[in-house]
PDB file of C-alpha atoms and ligand atoms in Angstrom:
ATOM      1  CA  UNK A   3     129.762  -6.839   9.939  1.00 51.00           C
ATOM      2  CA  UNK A   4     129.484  -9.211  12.768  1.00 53.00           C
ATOM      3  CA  UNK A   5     126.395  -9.013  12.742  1.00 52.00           C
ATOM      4  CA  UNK A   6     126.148  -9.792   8.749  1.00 56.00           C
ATOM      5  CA  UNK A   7     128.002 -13.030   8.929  1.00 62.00           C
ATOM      6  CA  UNK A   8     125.975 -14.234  11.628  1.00 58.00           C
ATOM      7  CA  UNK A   9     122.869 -13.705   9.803  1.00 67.00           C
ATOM      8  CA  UNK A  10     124.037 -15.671   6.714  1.00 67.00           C
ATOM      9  CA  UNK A  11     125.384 -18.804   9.421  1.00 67.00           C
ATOM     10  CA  UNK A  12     122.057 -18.655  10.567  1.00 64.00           C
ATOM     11  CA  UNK A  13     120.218 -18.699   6.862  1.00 63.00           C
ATOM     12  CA  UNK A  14     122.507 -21.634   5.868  1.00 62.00           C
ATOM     13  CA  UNK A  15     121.712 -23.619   9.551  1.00 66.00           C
ATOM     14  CA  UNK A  16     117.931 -23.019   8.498  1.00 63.00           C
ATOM     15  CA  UNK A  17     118.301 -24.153   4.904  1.00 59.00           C
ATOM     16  CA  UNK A  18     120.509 -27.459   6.265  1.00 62.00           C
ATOM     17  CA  UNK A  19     117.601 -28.246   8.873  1.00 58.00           C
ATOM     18  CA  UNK A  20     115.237 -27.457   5.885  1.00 56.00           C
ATOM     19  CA  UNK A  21     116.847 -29.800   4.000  1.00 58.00           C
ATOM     20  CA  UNK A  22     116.902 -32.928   6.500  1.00 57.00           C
ATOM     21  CA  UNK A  23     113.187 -32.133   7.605  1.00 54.00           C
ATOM     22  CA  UNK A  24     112.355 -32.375   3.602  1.00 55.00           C
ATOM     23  CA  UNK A  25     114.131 -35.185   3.190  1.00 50.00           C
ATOM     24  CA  UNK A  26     112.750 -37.346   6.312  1.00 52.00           C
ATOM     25  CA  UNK A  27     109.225 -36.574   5.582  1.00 48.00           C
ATOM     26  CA  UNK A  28     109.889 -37.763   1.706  1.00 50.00           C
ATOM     27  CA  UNK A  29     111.817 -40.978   3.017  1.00 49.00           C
ATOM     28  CA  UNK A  30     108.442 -41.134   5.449  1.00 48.00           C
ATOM     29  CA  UNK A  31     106.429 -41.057   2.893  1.00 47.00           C
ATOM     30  CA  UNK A  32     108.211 -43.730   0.863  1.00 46.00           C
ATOM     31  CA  UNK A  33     107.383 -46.265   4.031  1.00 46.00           C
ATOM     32  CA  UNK A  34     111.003 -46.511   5.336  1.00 49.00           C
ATOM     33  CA  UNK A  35     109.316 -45.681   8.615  1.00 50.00           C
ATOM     34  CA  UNK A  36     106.963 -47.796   9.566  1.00 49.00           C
ATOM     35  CA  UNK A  37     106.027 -46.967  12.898  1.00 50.00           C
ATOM     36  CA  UNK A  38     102.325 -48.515  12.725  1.00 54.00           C
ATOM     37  CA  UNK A  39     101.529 -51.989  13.671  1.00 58.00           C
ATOM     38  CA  UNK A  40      98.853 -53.510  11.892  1.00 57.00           C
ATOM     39  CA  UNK A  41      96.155 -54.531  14.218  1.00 77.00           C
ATOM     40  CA  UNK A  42      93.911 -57.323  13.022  1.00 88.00           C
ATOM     41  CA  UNK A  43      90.600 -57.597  15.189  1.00 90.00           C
ATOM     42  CA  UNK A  44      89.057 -61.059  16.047  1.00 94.00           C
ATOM     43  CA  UNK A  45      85.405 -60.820  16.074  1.00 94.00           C
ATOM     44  CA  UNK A  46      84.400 -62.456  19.429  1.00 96.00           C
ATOM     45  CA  UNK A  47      87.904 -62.736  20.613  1.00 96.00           C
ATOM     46  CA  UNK A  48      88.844 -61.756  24.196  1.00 96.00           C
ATOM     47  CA  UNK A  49      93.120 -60.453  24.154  1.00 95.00           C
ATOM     48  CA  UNK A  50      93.201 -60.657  28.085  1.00 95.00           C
ATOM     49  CA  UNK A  51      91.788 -64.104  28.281  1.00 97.00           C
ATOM     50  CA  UNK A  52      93.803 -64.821  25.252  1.00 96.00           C
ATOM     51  CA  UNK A  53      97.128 -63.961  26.824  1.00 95.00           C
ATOM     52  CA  UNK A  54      96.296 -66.272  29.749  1.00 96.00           C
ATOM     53  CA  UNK A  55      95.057 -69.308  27.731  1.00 97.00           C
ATOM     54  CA  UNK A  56      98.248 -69.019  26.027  1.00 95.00           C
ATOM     55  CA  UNK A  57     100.225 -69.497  29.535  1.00 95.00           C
ATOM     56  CA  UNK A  58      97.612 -72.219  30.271  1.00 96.00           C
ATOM     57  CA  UNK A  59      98.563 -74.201  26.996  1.00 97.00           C
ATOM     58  CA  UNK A  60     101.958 -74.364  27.206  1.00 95.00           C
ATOM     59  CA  UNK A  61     102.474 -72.410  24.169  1.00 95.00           C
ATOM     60  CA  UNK A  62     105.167 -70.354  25.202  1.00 94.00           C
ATOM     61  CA  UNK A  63     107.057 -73.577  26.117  1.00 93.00           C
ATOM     62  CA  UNK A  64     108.213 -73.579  22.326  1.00 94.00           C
ATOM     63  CA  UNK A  65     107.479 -70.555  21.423  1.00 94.00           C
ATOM     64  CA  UNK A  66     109.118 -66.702  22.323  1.00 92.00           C
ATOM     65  CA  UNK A  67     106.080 -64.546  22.526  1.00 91.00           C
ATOM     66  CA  UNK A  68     106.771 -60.696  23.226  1.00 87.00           C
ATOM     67  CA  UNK A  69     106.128 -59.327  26.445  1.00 82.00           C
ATOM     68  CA  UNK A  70     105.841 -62.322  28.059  1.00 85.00           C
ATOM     69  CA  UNK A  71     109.027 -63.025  30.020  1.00 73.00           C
ATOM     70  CA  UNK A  72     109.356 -67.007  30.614  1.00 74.00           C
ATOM     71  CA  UNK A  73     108.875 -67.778  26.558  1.00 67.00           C
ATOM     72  CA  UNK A  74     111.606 -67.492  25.333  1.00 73.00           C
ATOM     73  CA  UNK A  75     112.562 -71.098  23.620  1.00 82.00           C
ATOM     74  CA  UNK A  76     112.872 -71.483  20.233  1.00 86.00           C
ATOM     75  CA  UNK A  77     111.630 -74.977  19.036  1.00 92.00           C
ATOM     76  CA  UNK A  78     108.826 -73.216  17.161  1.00 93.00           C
ATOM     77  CA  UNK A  79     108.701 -70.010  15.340  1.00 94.00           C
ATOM     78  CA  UNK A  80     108.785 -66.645  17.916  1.00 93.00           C
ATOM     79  CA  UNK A  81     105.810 -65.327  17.375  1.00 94.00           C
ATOM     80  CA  UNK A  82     106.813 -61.854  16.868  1.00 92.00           C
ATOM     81  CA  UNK A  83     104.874 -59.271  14.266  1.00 92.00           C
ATOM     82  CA  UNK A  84     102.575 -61.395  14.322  1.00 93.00           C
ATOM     83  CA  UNK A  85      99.858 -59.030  12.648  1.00 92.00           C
ATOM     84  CA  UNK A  86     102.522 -58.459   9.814  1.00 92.00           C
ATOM     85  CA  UNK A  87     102.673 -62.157   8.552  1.00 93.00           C
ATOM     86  CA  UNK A  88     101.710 -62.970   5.631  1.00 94.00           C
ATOM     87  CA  UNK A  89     101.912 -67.112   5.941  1.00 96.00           C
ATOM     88  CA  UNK A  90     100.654 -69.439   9.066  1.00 97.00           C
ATOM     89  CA  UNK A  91     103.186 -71.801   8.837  1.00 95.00           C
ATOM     90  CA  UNK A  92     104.128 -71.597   5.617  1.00 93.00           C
ATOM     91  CA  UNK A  93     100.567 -73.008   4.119  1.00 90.00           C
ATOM     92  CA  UNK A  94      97.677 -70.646   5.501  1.00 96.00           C
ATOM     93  CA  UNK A  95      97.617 -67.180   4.412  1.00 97.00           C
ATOM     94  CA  UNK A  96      97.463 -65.357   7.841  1.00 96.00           C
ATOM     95  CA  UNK A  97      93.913 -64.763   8.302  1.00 96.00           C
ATOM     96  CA  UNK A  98      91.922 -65.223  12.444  1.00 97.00           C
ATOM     97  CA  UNK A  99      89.891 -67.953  10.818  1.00 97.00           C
ATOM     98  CA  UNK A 100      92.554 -70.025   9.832  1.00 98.00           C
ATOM     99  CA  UNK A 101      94.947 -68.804  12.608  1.00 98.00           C
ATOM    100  CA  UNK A 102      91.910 -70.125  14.703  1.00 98.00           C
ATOM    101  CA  UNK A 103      92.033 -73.927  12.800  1.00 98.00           C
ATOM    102  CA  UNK A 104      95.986 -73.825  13.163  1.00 98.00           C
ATOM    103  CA  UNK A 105      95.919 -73.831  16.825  1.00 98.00           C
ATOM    104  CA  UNK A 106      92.904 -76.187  17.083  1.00 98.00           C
ATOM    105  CA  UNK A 107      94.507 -78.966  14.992  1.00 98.00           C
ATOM    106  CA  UNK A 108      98.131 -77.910  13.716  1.00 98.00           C
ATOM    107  CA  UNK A 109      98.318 -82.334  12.944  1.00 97.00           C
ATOM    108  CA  UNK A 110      94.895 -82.398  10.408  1.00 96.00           C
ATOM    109  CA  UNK A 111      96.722 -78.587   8.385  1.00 96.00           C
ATOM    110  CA  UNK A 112     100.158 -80.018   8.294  1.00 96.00           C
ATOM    111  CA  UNK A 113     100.571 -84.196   9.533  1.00 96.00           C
ATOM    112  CA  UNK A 114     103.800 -84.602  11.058  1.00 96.00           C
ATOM    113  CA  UNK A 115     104.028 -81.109  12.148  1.00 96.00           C
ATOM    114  CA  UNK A 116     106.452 -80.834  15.199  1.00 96.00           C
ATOM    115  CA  UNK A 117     103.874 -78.577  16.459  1.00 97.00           C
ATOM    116  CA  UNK A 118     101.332 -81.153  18.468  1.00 97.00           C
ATOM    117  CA  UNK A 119      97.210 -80.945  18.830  1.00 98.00           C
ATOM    118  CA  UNK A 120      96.792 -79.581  21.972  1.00 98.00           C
ATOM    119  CA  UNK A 121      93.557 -79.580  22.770  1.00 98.00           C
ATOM    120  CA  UNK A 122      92.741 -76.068  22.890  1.00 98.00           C
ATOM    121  CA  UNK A 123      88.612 -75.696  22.517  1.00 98.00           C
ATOM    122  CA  UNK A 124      87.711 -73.167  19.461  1.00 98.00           C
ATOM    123  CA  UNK A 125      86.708 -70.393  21.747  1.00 98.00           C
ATOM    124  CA  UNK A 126      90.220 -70.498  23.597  1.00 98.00           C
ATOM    125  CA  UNK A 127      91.924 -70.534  20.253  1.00 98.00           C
ATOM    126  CA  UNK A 128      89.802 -67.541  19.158  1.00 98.00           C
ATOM    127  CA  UNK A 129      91.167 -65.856  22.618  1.00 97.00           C
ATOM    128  CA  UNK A 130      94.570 -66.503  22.067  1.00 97.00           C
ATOM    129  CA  UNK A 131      94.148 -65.481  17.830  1.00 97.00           C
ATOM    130  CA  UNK A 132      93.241 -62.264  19.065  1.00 96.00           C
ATOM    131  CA  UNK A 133      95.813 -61.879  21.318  1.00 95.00           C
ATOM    132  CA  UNK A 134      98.854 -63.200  18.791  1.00 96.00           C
ATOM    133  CA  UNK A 135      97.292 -60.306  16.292  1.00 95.00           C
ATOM    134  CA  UNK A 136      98.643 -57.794  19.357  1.00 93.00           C
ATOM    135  CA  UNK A 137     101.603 -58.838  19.531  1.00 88.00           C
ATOM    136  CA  UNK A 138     104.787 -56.620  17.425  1.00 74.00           C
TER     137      UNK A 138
HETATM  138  C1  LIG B   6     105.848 -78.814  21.316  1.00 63.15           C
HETATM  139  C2  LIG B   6     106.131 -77.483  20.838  1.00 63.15           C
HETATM  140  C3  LIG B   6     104.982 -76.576  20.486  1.00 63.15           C
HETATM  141  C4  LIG B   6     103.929 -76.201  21.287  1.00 63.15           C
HETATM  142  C5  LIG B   6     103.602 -76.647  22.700  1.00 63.15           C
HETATM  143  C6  LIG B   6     103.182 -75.231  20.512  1.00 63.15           C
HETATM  144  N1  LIG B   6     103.754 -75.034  19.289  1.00 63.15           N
HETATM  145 FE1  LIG B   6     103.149 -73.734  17.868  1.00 63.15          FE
HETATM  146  N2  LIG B   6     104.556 -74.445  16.621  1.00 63.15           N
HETATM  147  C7  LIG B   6     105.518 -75.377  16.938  1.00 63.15           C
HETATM  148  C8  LIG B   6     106.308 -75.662  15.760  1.00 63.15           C
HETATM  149  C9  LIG B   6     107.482 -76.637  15.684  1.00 63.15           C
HETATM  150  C10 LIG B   6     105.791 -74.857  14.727  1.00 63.15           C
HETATM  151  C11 LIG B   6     106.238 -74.806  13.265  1.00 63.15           C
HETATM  152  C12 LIG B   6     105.271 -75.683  12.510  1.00 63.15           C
HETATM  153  C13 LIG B   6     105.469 -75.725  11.032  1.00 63.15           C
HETATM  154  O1  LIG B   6     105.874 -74.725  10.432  1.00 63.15           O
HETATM  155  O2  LIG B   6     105.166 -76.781  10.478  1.00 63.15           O
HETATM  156  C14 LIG B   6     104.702 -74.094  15.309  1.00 63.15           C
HETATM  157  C15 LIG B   6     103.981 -73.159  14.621  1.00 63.15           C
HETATM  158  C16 LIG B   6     103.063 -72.300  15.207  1.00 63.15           C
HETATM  159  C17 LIG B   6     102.464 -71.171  14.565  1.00 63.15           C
HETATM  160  C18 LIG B   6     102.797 -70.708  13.154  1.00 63.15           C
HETATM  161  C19 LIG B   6     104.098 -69.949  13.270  1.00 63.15           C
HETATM  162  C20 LIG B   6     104.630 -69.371  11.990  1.00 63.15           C
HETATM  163  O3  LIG B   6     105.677 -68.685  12.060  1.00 63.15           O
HETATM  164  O4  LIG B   6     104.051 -69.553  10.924  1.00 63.15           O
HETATM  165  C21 LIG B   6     101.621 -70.586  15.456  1.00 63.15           C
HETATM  166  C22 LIG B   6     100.779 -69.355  15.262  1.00 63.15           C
HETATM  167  C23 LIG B   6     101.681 -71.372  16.666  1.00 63.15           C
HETATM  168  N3  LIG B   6     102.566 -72.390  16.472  1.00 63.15           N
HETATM  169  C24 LIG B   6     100.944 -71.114  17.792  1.00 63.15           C
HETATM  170  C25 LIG B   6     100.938 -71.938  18.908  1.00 63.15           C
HETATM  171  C26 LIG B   6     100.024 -71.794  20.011  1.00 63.15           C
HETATM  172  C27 LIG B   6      98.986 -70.701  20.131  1.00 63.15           C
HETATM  173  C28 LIG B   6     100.308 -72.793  20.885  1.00 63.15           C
HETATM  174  C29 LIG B   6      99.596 -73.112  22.183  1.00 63.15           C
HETATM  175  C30 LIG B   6      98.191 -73.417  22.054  1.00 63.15           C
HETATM  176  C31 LIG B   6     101.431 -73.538  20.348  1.00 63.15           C
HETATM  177  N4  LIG B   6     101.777 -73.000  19.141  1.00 63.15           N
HETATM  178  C32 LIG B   6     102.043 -74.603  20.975  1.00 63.15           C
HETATM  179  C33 LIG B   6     105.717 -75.963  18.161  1.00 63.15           C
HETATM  180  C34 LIG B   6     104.852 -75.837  19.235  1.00 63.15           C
END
């Protein structure tokens, strides 16, 4: 008789964990659990020379960038999720070709944009594009 009640603890354990697996794989599939980063390629872009360039720059003087350890000042945006933006400060939709222009020459998209025209050539911007697109 033992026996008998065991079984039934056991049915009702299996029907609880039934339950909770059903119900996780519905809430997955709803998109509460968003596990995947979007990854946005850069034609022609280098991520490890992007990375560096960024250093070089002084970007991560105002900016937090993941993974890197000194940035971590907040006078502009952190540029976190970066592949899950929708807006380039505020005014570009957040495509490589205009995240490209941004970094060239922030001053000619925006005037008066804290953020200054640094200088950075087109090919290091495309670099350091396809190395912000990495970045969660
Ligand atoms: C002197 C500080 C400063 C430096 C240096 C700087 N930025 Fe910025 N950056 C800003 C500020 C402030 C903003 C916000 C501009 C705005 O929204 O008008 C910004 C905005 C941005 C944005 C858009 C962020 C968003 O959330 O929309 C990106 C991307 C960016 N910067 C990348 C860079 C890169 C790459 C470099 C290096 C080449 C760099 N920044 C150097 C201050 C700086």
């Amino acid at each position: 008789m033992n026996g008998a009640r065991m079984t039934r603890q056991h049915a009702m354990r299996a029907l609880a964990l039934g339950v909770m697996v059903a119900g996780a794989l519905t809430l997955a599939g709803c998109g509460l659990f968003t596990t995947a980063v979007p990854v946005v390629e850069v034609p022609g872009g280098d991520v490890v020379r992007g990375q560096q360039a960024l250093i070089n720059y002084g970007c991560i003087s105002c900016h937090t960038v993941p993974g890197i350890a000194a940035a971590d000042t907040h006078v502009g945006p952190p540029l976190t999720e970066w592949a899950r933006r929708r807006y380039i400060a505020g005014s570009l939709t957040n495509e490589p070709e205009n995240l490209i222009d941004w970094i060239v020459n922030p001053q000619e998209i925006e005037p008066g944009t804290a953020m200054p025209t640094l200088g950075v050539s087109p090919d290091d911007a495309r670099d350091i594009a396809s190395y912000l697109y990495t970045l969660d």
